[in-house]
């Protein structure tokens, strides 16, 4: 079994109430070949919500308490992101997931690129909080683009 970001499966769970459907991933969920997860909802946040970025580092730094996740209104939402990361890890382990496909650029789900913490649209190399925790636990994390290019 694989896990995928819920928004990639077409669920309207993004901060602004939209989805990021990748049709091939949506089809896998429809066929019960993939399980959708949204770390931010698992962590206790709701849709819609303020956009968020990691300030002062990457997902690894957040897990180590060296960086924070802040929403655009200035609220510290770090604890929701850490909780959601651990909840996603538990689901991945329950399903013995070998591959987890997560939405690139998200402060939770990005696996090679995230926004730089200035809400300016600029990106930097790095993992989101959930991707960092999954990788730390030996689970392969791929972006939607890497997954589609590798398997379709
Ligand atoms: Fe999609 Fe991940 Fe953001 Fe949820 S946390 S909306 S799954 S990118």
JSON list of C-alpha atoms and ligand atoms in Angstrom, two decimals:
[
{"chain": "A", "resi": 1, "resn": "UNK", "atom": "CA", "xyz": [0.00, 0.00, 0.00]},
{"chain": "A", "resi": 2, "resn": "UNK", "atom": "CA", "xyz": [1.09, 3.55, -0.57]},
{"chain": "A", "resi": 3, "resn": "UNK", "atom": "CA", "xyz": [0.01, 6.73, 1.18]},
{"chain": "A", "resi": 4, "resn": "UNK", "atom": "CA", "xyz": [-0.69, 9.91, -0.76]},
{"chain": "A", "resi": 5, "resn": "UNK", "atom": "CA", "xyz": [-1.47, 13.51, 0.13]},
{"chain": "A", "resi": 6, "resn": "UNK", "atom": "CA", "xyz": [-5.24, 13.92, 0.28]},
{"chain": "A", "resi": 7, "resn": "UNK", "atom": "CA", "xyz": [-5.12, 17.06, -1.84]},
{"chain": "A", "resi": 8, "resn": "UNK", "atom": "CA", "xyz": [-3.38, 15.11, -4.64]},
{"chain": "A", "resi": 9, "resn": "UNK", "atom": "CA", "xyz": [-6.30, 12.68, -4.57]},
{"chain": "A", "resi": 10, "resn": "UNK", "atom": "CA", "xyz": [-8.72, 15.55, -5.20]},
{"chain": "A", "resi": 11, "resn": "UNK", "atom": "CA", "xyz": [-9.93, 16.17, -1.66]},
{"chain": "A", "resi": 12, "resn": "UNK", "atom": "CA", "xyz": [-10.51, 19.85, -0.92]},
{"chain": "A", "resi": 13, "resn": "UNK", "atom": "CA", "xyz": [-8.29, 20.02, 2.14]},
{"chain": "A", "resi": 14, "resn": "UNK", "atom": "CA", "xyz": [-5.79, 22.73, 1.19]},
{"chain": "A", "resi": 15, "resn": "UNK", "atom": "CA", "xyz": [-5.60, 25.88, 3.32]},
{"chain": "A", "resi": 16, "resn": "UNK", "atom": "CA", "xyz": [-7.86, 27.71, 0.88]},
{"chain": "A", "resi": 17, "resn": "UNK", "atom": "CA", "xyz": [-10.41, 24.92, 0.46]},
{"chain": "A", "resi": 18, "resn": "UNK", "atom": "CA", "xyz": [-9.11, 23.71, -2.89]},
{"chain": "A", "resi": 19, "resn": "UNK", "atom": "CA", "xyz": [-7.43, 20.47, -4.01]},
{"chain": "A", "resi": 20, "resn": "UNK", "atom": "CA", "xyz": [-4.34, 19.71, -6.10]},
{"chain": "A", "resi": 21, "resn": "UNK", "atom": "CA", "xyz": [-5.69, 16.73, -8.00]},
{"chain": "A", "resi": 22, "resn": "UNK", "atom": "CA", "xyz": [-3.15, 14.61, -9.84]},
{"chain": "A", "resi": 23, "resn": "UNK", "atom": "CA", "xyz": [-5.44, 12.37, -11.85]},
{"chain": "A", "resi": 24, "resn": "UNK", "atom": "CA", "xyz": [-3.25, 9.27, -11.72]},
{"chain": "A", "resi": 25, "resn": "UNK", "atom": "CA", "xyz": [-3.06, 9.53, -7.94]},
{"chain": "A", "resi": 26, "resn": "UNK", "atom": "CA", "xyz": [-6.80, 10.13, -7.64]},
{"chain": "A", "resi": 27, "resn": "UNK", "atom": "CA", "xyz": [-7.41, 6.97, -9.64]},
{"chain": "A", "resi": 28, "resn": "UNK", "atom": "CA", "xyz": [-5.19, 4.91, -7.32]},
{"chain": "A", "resi": 29, "resn": "UNK", "atom": "CA", "xyz": [-7.27, 6.06, -4.34]},
{"chain": "A", "resi": 30, "resn": "UNK", "atom": "CA", "xyz": [-10.52, 5.28, -6.18]},
{"chain": "A", "resi": 31, "resn": "UNK", "atom": "CA", "xyz": [-9.21, 1.78, -6.83]},
{"chain": "A", "resi": 32, "resn": "UNK", "atom": "CA", "xyz": [-8.24, 1.36, -3.15]},
{"chain": "A", "resi": 33, "resn": "UNK", "atom": "CA", "xyz": [-4.57, 1.09, -4.09]},
{"chain": "A", "resi": 34, "resn": "UNK", "atom": "CA", "xyz": [-3.59, 4.18, -2.11]},
{"chain": "A", "resi": 35, "resn": "UNK", "atom": "CA", "xyz": [-4.68, 5.76, 1.18]},
{"chain": "A", "resi": 36, "resn": "UNK", "atom": "CA", "xyz": [-5.15, 9.56, 1.35]},
{"chain": "A", "resi": 37, "resn": "UNK", "atom": "CA", "xyz": [-3.75, 11.45, 4.33]},
{"chain": "A", "resi": 38, "resn": "UNK", "atom": "CA", "xyz": [-3.58, 15.15, 5.17]},
{"chain": "A", "resi": 39, "resn": "UNK", "atom": "CA", "xyz": [-1.03, 15.77, 7.92]},
{"chain": "A", "resi": 40, "resn": "UNK", "atom": "CA", "xyz": [-2.35, 19.24, 8.70]},
{"chain": "A", "resi": 41, "resn": "UNK", "atom": "CA", "xyz": [-5.89, 18.00, 9.31]},
{"chain": "A", "resi": 42, "resn": "UNK", "atom": "CA", "xyz": [-4.54, 15.02, 11.25]},
{"chain": "A", "resi": 43, "resn": "UNK", "atom": "CA", "xyz": [-2.68, 17.52, 13.41]},
{"chain": "A", "resi": 44, "resn": "UNK", "atom": "CA", "xyz": [-5.89, 19.32, 14.32]},
{"chain": "A", "resi": 45, "resn": "UNK", "atom": "CA", "xyz": [-6.07, 22.17, 11.82]},
{"chain": "A", "resi": 46, "resn": "UNK", "atom": "CA", "xyz": [-9.20, 22.86, 9.78]},
{"chain": "A", "resi": 47, "resn": "UNK", "atom": "CA", "xyz": [-10.02, 23.86, 6.20]},
{"chain": "A", "resi": 48, "resn": "UNK", "atom": "CA", "xyz": [-9.98, 26.71, 5.37]},
{"chain": "A", "resi": 49, "resn": "UNK", "atom": "CA", "xyz": [-6.97, 27.92, 7.37]},
{"chain": "A", "resi": 50, "resn": "UNK", "atom": "CA", "xyz": [-4.31, 30.59, 7.05]},
{"chain": "A", "resi": 51, "resn": "UNK", "atom": "CA", "xyz": [-1.38, 29.75, 4.75]},
{"chain": "A", "resi": 52, "resn": "UNK", "atom": "CA", "xyz": [1.68, 28.67, 6.69]},
{"chain": "A", "resi": 53, "resn": "UNK", "atom": "CA", "xyz": [5.45, 28.53, 6.16]},
{"chain": "A", "resi": 54, "resn": "UNK", "atom": "CA", "xyz": [8.44, 27.23, 8.09]},
{"chain": "A", "resi": 55, "resn": "UNK", "atom": "CA", "xyz": [10.41, 30.09, 9.62]},
{"chain": "A", "resi": 56, "resn": "UNK", "atom": "CA", "xyz": [14.09, 29.66, 10.39]},
{"chain": "A", "resi": 57, "resn": "UNK", "atom": "CA", "xyz": [14.87, 26.34, 8.77]},
{"chain": "A", "resi": 58, "resn": "UNK", "atom": "CA", "xyz": [13.39, 23.15, 7.36]},
{"chain": "A", "resi": 59, "resn": "UNK", "atom": "CA", "xyz": [11.16, 20.31, 8.56]},
{"chain": "A", "resi": 60, "resn": "UNK", "atom": "CA", "xyz": [14.13, 18.65, 10.26]},
{"chain": "A", "resi": 61, "resn": "UNK", "atom": "CA", "xyz": [14.77, 21.85, 12.22]},
{"chain": "A", "resi": 62, "resn": "UNK", "atom": "CA", "xyz": [11.12, 21.98, 13.28]},
{"chain": "A", "resi": 63, "resn": "UNK", "atom": "CA", "xyz": [11.33, 18.40, 14.60]},
{"chain": "A", "resi": 64, "resn": "UNK", "atom": "CA", "xyz": [14.43, 19.37, 16.58]},
{"chain": "A", "resi": 65, "resn": "UNK", "atom": "CA", "xyz": [12.79, 22.49, 18.02]},
{"chain": "A", "resi": 66, "resn": "UNK", "atom": "CA", "xyz": [15.09, 24.82, 16.08]},
{"chain": "A", "resi": 67, "resn": "UNK", "atom": "CA", "xyz": [12.50, 26.32, 13.71]},
{"chain": "A", "resi": 68, "resn": "UNK", "atom": "CA", "xyz": [8.80, 27.10, 13.83]},
{"chain": "A", "resi": 69, "resn": "UNK", "atom": "CA", "xyz": [5.77, 26.94, 11.57]},
{"chain": "A", "resi": 70, "resn": "UNK", "atom": "CA", "xyz": [3.98, 30.28, 11.50]},
{"chain": "A", "resi": 71, "resn": "UNK", "atom": "CA", "xyz": [0.76, 31.22, 9.74]},
{"chain": "A", "resi": 72, "resn": "UNK", "atom": "CA", "xyz": [0.37, 34.38, 7.72]},
{"chain": "A", "resi": 73, "resn": "UNK", "atom": "CA", "xyz": [-1.43, 36.05, 10.62]},
{"chain": "A", "resi": 74, "resn": "UNK", "atom": "CA", "xyz": [1.64, 35.44, 12.79]},
{"chain": "A", "resi": 75, "resn": "UNK", "atom": "CA", "xyz": [0.33, 32.55, 14.91]},
{"chain": "A", "resi": 76, "resn": "UNK", "atom": "CA", "xyz": [2.73, 29.78, 15.91]},
{"chain": "A", "resi": 77, "resn": "UNK", "atom": "CA", "xyz": [1.13, 26.56, 14.64]},
{"chain": "A", "resi": 78, "resn": "UNK", "atom": "CA", "xyz": [4.20, 24.34, 15.07]},
{"chain": "A", "resi": 79, "resn": "UNK", "atom": "CA", "xyz": [2.52, 21.90, 17.46]},
{"chain": "A", "resi": 80, "resn": "UNK", "atom": "CA", "xyz": [-0.20, 21.07, 14.89]},
{"chain": "A", "resi": 81, "resn": "UNK", "atom": "CA", "xyz": [2.44, 20.29, 12.26]},
{"chain": "A", "resi": 82, "resn": "UNK", "atom": "CA", "xyz": [4.47, 18.07, 14.56]},
{"chain": "A", "resi": 83, "resn": "UNK", "atom": "CA", "xyz": [1.35, 16.24, 15.75]},
{"chain": "A", "resi": 84, "resn": "UNK", "atom": "CA", "xyz": [0.23, 15.72, 12.15]},
{"chain": "A", "resi": 85, "resn": "UNK", "atom": "CA", "xyz": [3.65, 14.40, 11.17]},
{"chain": "A", "resi": 86, "resn": "UNK", "atom": "CA", "xyz": [3.59, 11.76, 13.91]},
{"chain": "A", "resi": 87, "resn": "UNK", "atom": "CA", "xyz": [-0.01, 10.81, 13.08]},
{"chain": "A", "resi": 88, "resn": "UNK", "atom": "CA", "xyz": [0.97, 10.34, 9.43]},
{"chain": "A", "resi": 89, "resn": "UNK", "atom": "CA", "xyz": [3.99, 8.23, 10.45]},
{"chain": "A", "resi": 90, "resn": "UNK", "atom": "CA", "xyz": [1.71, 6.01, 12.52]},
{"chain": "A", "resi": 91, "resn": "UNK", "atom": "CA", "xyz": [-0.63, 5.48, 9.55]},
{"chain": "A", "resi": 92, "resn": "UNK", "atom": "CA", "xyz": [2.31, 4.75, 7.24]},
{"chain": "A", "resi": 93, "resn": "UNK", "atom": "CA", "xyz": [3.62, 2.16, 9.69]},
{"chain": "A", "resi": 94, "resn": "UNK", "atom": "CA", "xyz": [0.16, 0.64, 10.14]},
{"chain": "A", "resi": 95, "resn": "UNK", "atom": "CA", "xyz": [-0.10, 0.09, 6.39]},
{"chain": "A", "resi": 96, "resn": "UNK", "atom": "CA", "xyz": [3.56, -0.90, 6.04]},
{"chain": "A", "resi": 97, "resn": "UNK", "atom": "CA", "xyz": [3.77, 1.80, 3.39]},
{"chain": "A", "resi": 98, "resn": "UNK", "atom": "CA", "xyz": [6.94, 1.60, 1.35]},
{"chain": "A", "resi": 99, "resn": "UNK", "atom": "CA", "xyz": [6.32, 4.78, -0.61]},
{"chain": "A", "resi": 100, "resn": "UNK", "atom": "CA", "xyz": [4.52, 7.92, 0.48]},
{"chain": "A", "resi": 101, "resn": "UNK", "atom": "CA", "xyz": [3.67, 10.47, -2.23]},
{"chain": "A", "resi": 102, "resn": "UNK", "atom": "CA", "xyz": [3.38, 13.98, -0.82]},
{"chain": "A", "resi": 103, "resn": "UNK", "atom": "CA", "xyz": [2.54, 17.34, -2.36]},
{"chain": "A", "resi": 104, "resn": "UNK", "atom": "CA", "xyz": [5.68, 19.30, -3.20]},
{"chain": "A", "resi": 105, "resn": "UNK", "atom": "CA", "xyz": [6.34, 22.75, -1.65]},
{"chain": "A", "resi": 106, "resn": "UNK", "atom": "CA", "xyz": [4.02, 22.33, 1.35]},
{"chain": "A", "resi": 107, "resn": "UNK", "atom": "CA", "xyz": [5.40, 23.04, 4.86]},
{"chain": "A", "resi": 108, "resn": "UNK", "atom": "CA", "xyz": [4.10, 19.58, 5.81]},
{"chain": "A", "resi": 109, "resn": "UNK", "atom": "CA", "xyz": [4.38, 17.59, 2.61]},
{"chain": "A", "resi": 110, "resn": "UNK", "atom": "CA", "xyz": [7.21, 19.13, 0.57]},
{"chain": "A", "resi": 111, "resn": "UNK", "atom": "CA", "xyz": [9.96, 16.56, 0.02]},
{"chain": "A", "resi": 112, "resn": "UNK", "atom": "CA", "xyz": [12.58, 18.55, -1.85]},
{"chain": "A", "resi": 113, "resn": "UNK", "atom": "CA", "xyz": [11.25, 22.10, -1.91]},
{"chain": "A", "resi": 114, "resn": "UNK", "atom": "CA", "xyz": [9.44, 24.37, 0.56]},
{"chain": "A", "resi": 115, "resn": "UNK", "atom": "CA", "xyz": [8.68, 28.09, 0.75]},
{"chain": "A", "resi": 116, "resn": "UNK", "atom": "CA", "xyz": [11.35, 30.22, 2.38]},
{"chain": "A", "resi": 117, "resn": "UNK", "atom": "CA", "xyz": [9.38, 31.51, 5.36]},
{"chain": "A", "resi": 118, "resn": "UNK", "atom": "CA", "xyz": [8.84, 35.04, 4.07]},
{"chain": "A", "resi": 119, "resn": "UNK", "atom": "CA", "xyz": [5.43, 34.50, 2.37]},
{"chain": "A", "resi": 120, "resn": "UNK", "atom": "CA", "xyz": [7.02, 35.92, -0.76]},
{"chain": "A", "resi": 121, "resn": "UNK", "atom": "CA", "xyz": [6.50, 32.95, -3.07]},
{"chain": "A", "resi": 122, "resn": "UNK", "atom": "CA", "xyz": [10.23, 32.14, -3.02]},
{"chain": "A", "resi": 123, "resn": "UNK", "atom": "CA", "xyz": [11.19, 28.50, -2.54]},
{"chain": "A", "resi": 124, "resn": "UNK", "atom": "CA", "xyz": [14.23, 26.86, -0.99]},
{"chain": "A", "resi": 125, "resn": "UNK", "atom": "CA", "xyz": [15.50, 23.28, -0.93]},
{"chain": "A", "resi": 126, "resn": "UNK", "atom": "CA", "xyz": [14.22, 21.32, 2.05]},
{"chain": "A", "resi": 127, "resn": "UNK", "atom": "CA", "xyz": [11.64, 18.95, 3.51]},
{"chain": "A", "resi": 128, "resn": "UNK", "atom": "CA", "xyz": [8.35, 19.79, 5.13]},
{"chain": "A", "resi": 129, "resn": "UNK", "atom": "CA", "xyz": [7.76, 18.54, 8.67]},
{"chain": "A", "resi": 130, "resn": "UNK", "atom": "CA", "xyz": [5.97, 15.30, 7.76]},
{"chain": "A", "resi": 131, "resn": "UNK", "atom": "CA", "xyz": [8.39, 14.43, 4.97]},
{"chain": "A", "resi": 132, "resn": "UNK", "atom": "CA", "xyz": [11.31, 14.95, 7.33]},
{"chain": "A", "resi": 133, "resn": "UNK", "atom": "CA", "xyz": [9.84, 12.64, 9.95]},
{"chain": "A", "resi": 134, "resn": "UNK", "atom": "CA", "xyz": [8.94, 9.91, 7.45]},
{"chain": "A", "resi": 135, "resn": "UNK", "atom": "CA", "xyz": [12.40, 10.00, 5.88]},
{"chain": "A", "resi": 136, "resn": "UNK", "atom": "CA", "xyz": [13.99, 9.90, 9.31]},
{"chain": "A", "resi": 137, "resn": "UNK", "atom": "CA", "xyz": [12.07, 6.67, 9.87]},
{"chain": "A", "resi": 138, "resn": "UNK", "atom": "CA", "xyz": [13.26, 5.06, 6.65]},
{"chain": "A", "resi": 139, "resn": "UNK", "atom": "CA", "xyz": [10.15, 5.62, 4.55]},
{"chain": "A", "resi": 140, "resn": "UNK", "atom": "CA", "xyz": [10.62, 6.71, 0.95]},
{"chain": "A", "resi": 141, "resn": "UNK", "atom": "CA", "xyz": [8.90, 10.01, 0.23]},
{"chain": "A", "resi": 142, "resn": "UNK", "atom": "CA", "xyz": [8.31, 11.17, -3.35]},
{"chain": "A", "resi": 143, "resn": "UNK", "atom": "CA", "xyz": [6.72, 14.26, -4.82]},
{"chain": "A", "resi": 144, "resn": "UNK", "atom": "CA", "xyz": [3.77, 13.84, -7.18]},
{"chain": "A", "resi": 145, "resn": "UNK", "atom": "CA", "xyz": [6.02, 14.66, -10.11]},
{"chain": "A", "resi": 146, "resn": "UNK", "atom": "CA", "xyz": [8.69, 12.13, -9.15]},
{"chain": "A", "resi": 147, "resn": "UNK", "atom": "CA", "xyz": [6.02, 9.47, -8.60]},
{"chain": "A", "resi": 148, "resn": "UNK", "atom": "CA", "xyz": [4.25, 10.00, -11.91]},
{"chain": "A", "resi": 149, "resn": "UNK", "atom": "CA", "xyz": [7.54, 10.19, -13.82]},
{"chain": "A", "resi": 150, "resn": "UNK", "atom": "CA", "xyz": [8.76, 6.98, -12.17]},
{"chain": "A", "resi": 151, "resn": "UNK", "atom": "CA", "xyz": [5.67, 4.80, -12.42]},
{"chain": "A", "resi": 152, "resn": "UNK", "atom": "CA", "xyz": [3.52, 6.00, -15.33]},
{"chain": "B", "resi": 1, "resn": "LIG", "atom": "FE1", "xyz": [-2.16, 18.61, 0.88]},
{"chain": "B", "resi": 1, "resn": "LIG", "atom": "FE2", "xyz": [-0.29, 17.98, 2.65]},
{"chain": "B", "resi": 1, "resn": "LIG", "atom": "FE3", "xyz": [-1.30, 20.43, 2.63]},
{"chain": "B", "resi": 1, "resn": "LIG", "atom": "FE4", "xyz": [-2.82, 18.40, 3.47]},
{"chain": "B", "resi": 1, "resn": "LIG", "atom": "S1", "xyz": [-0.95, 19.13, 4.44]},
{"chain": "B", "resi": 1, "resn": "LIG", "atom": "S2", "xyz": [-3.44, 20.01, 2.05]},
{"chain": "B", "resi": 1, "resn": "LIG", "atom": "S3", "xyz": [-2.12, 16.77, 2.15]},
{"chain": "B", "resi": 1, "resn": "LIG", "atom": "S4", "xyz": [-0.11, 19.48, 0.99]}
]
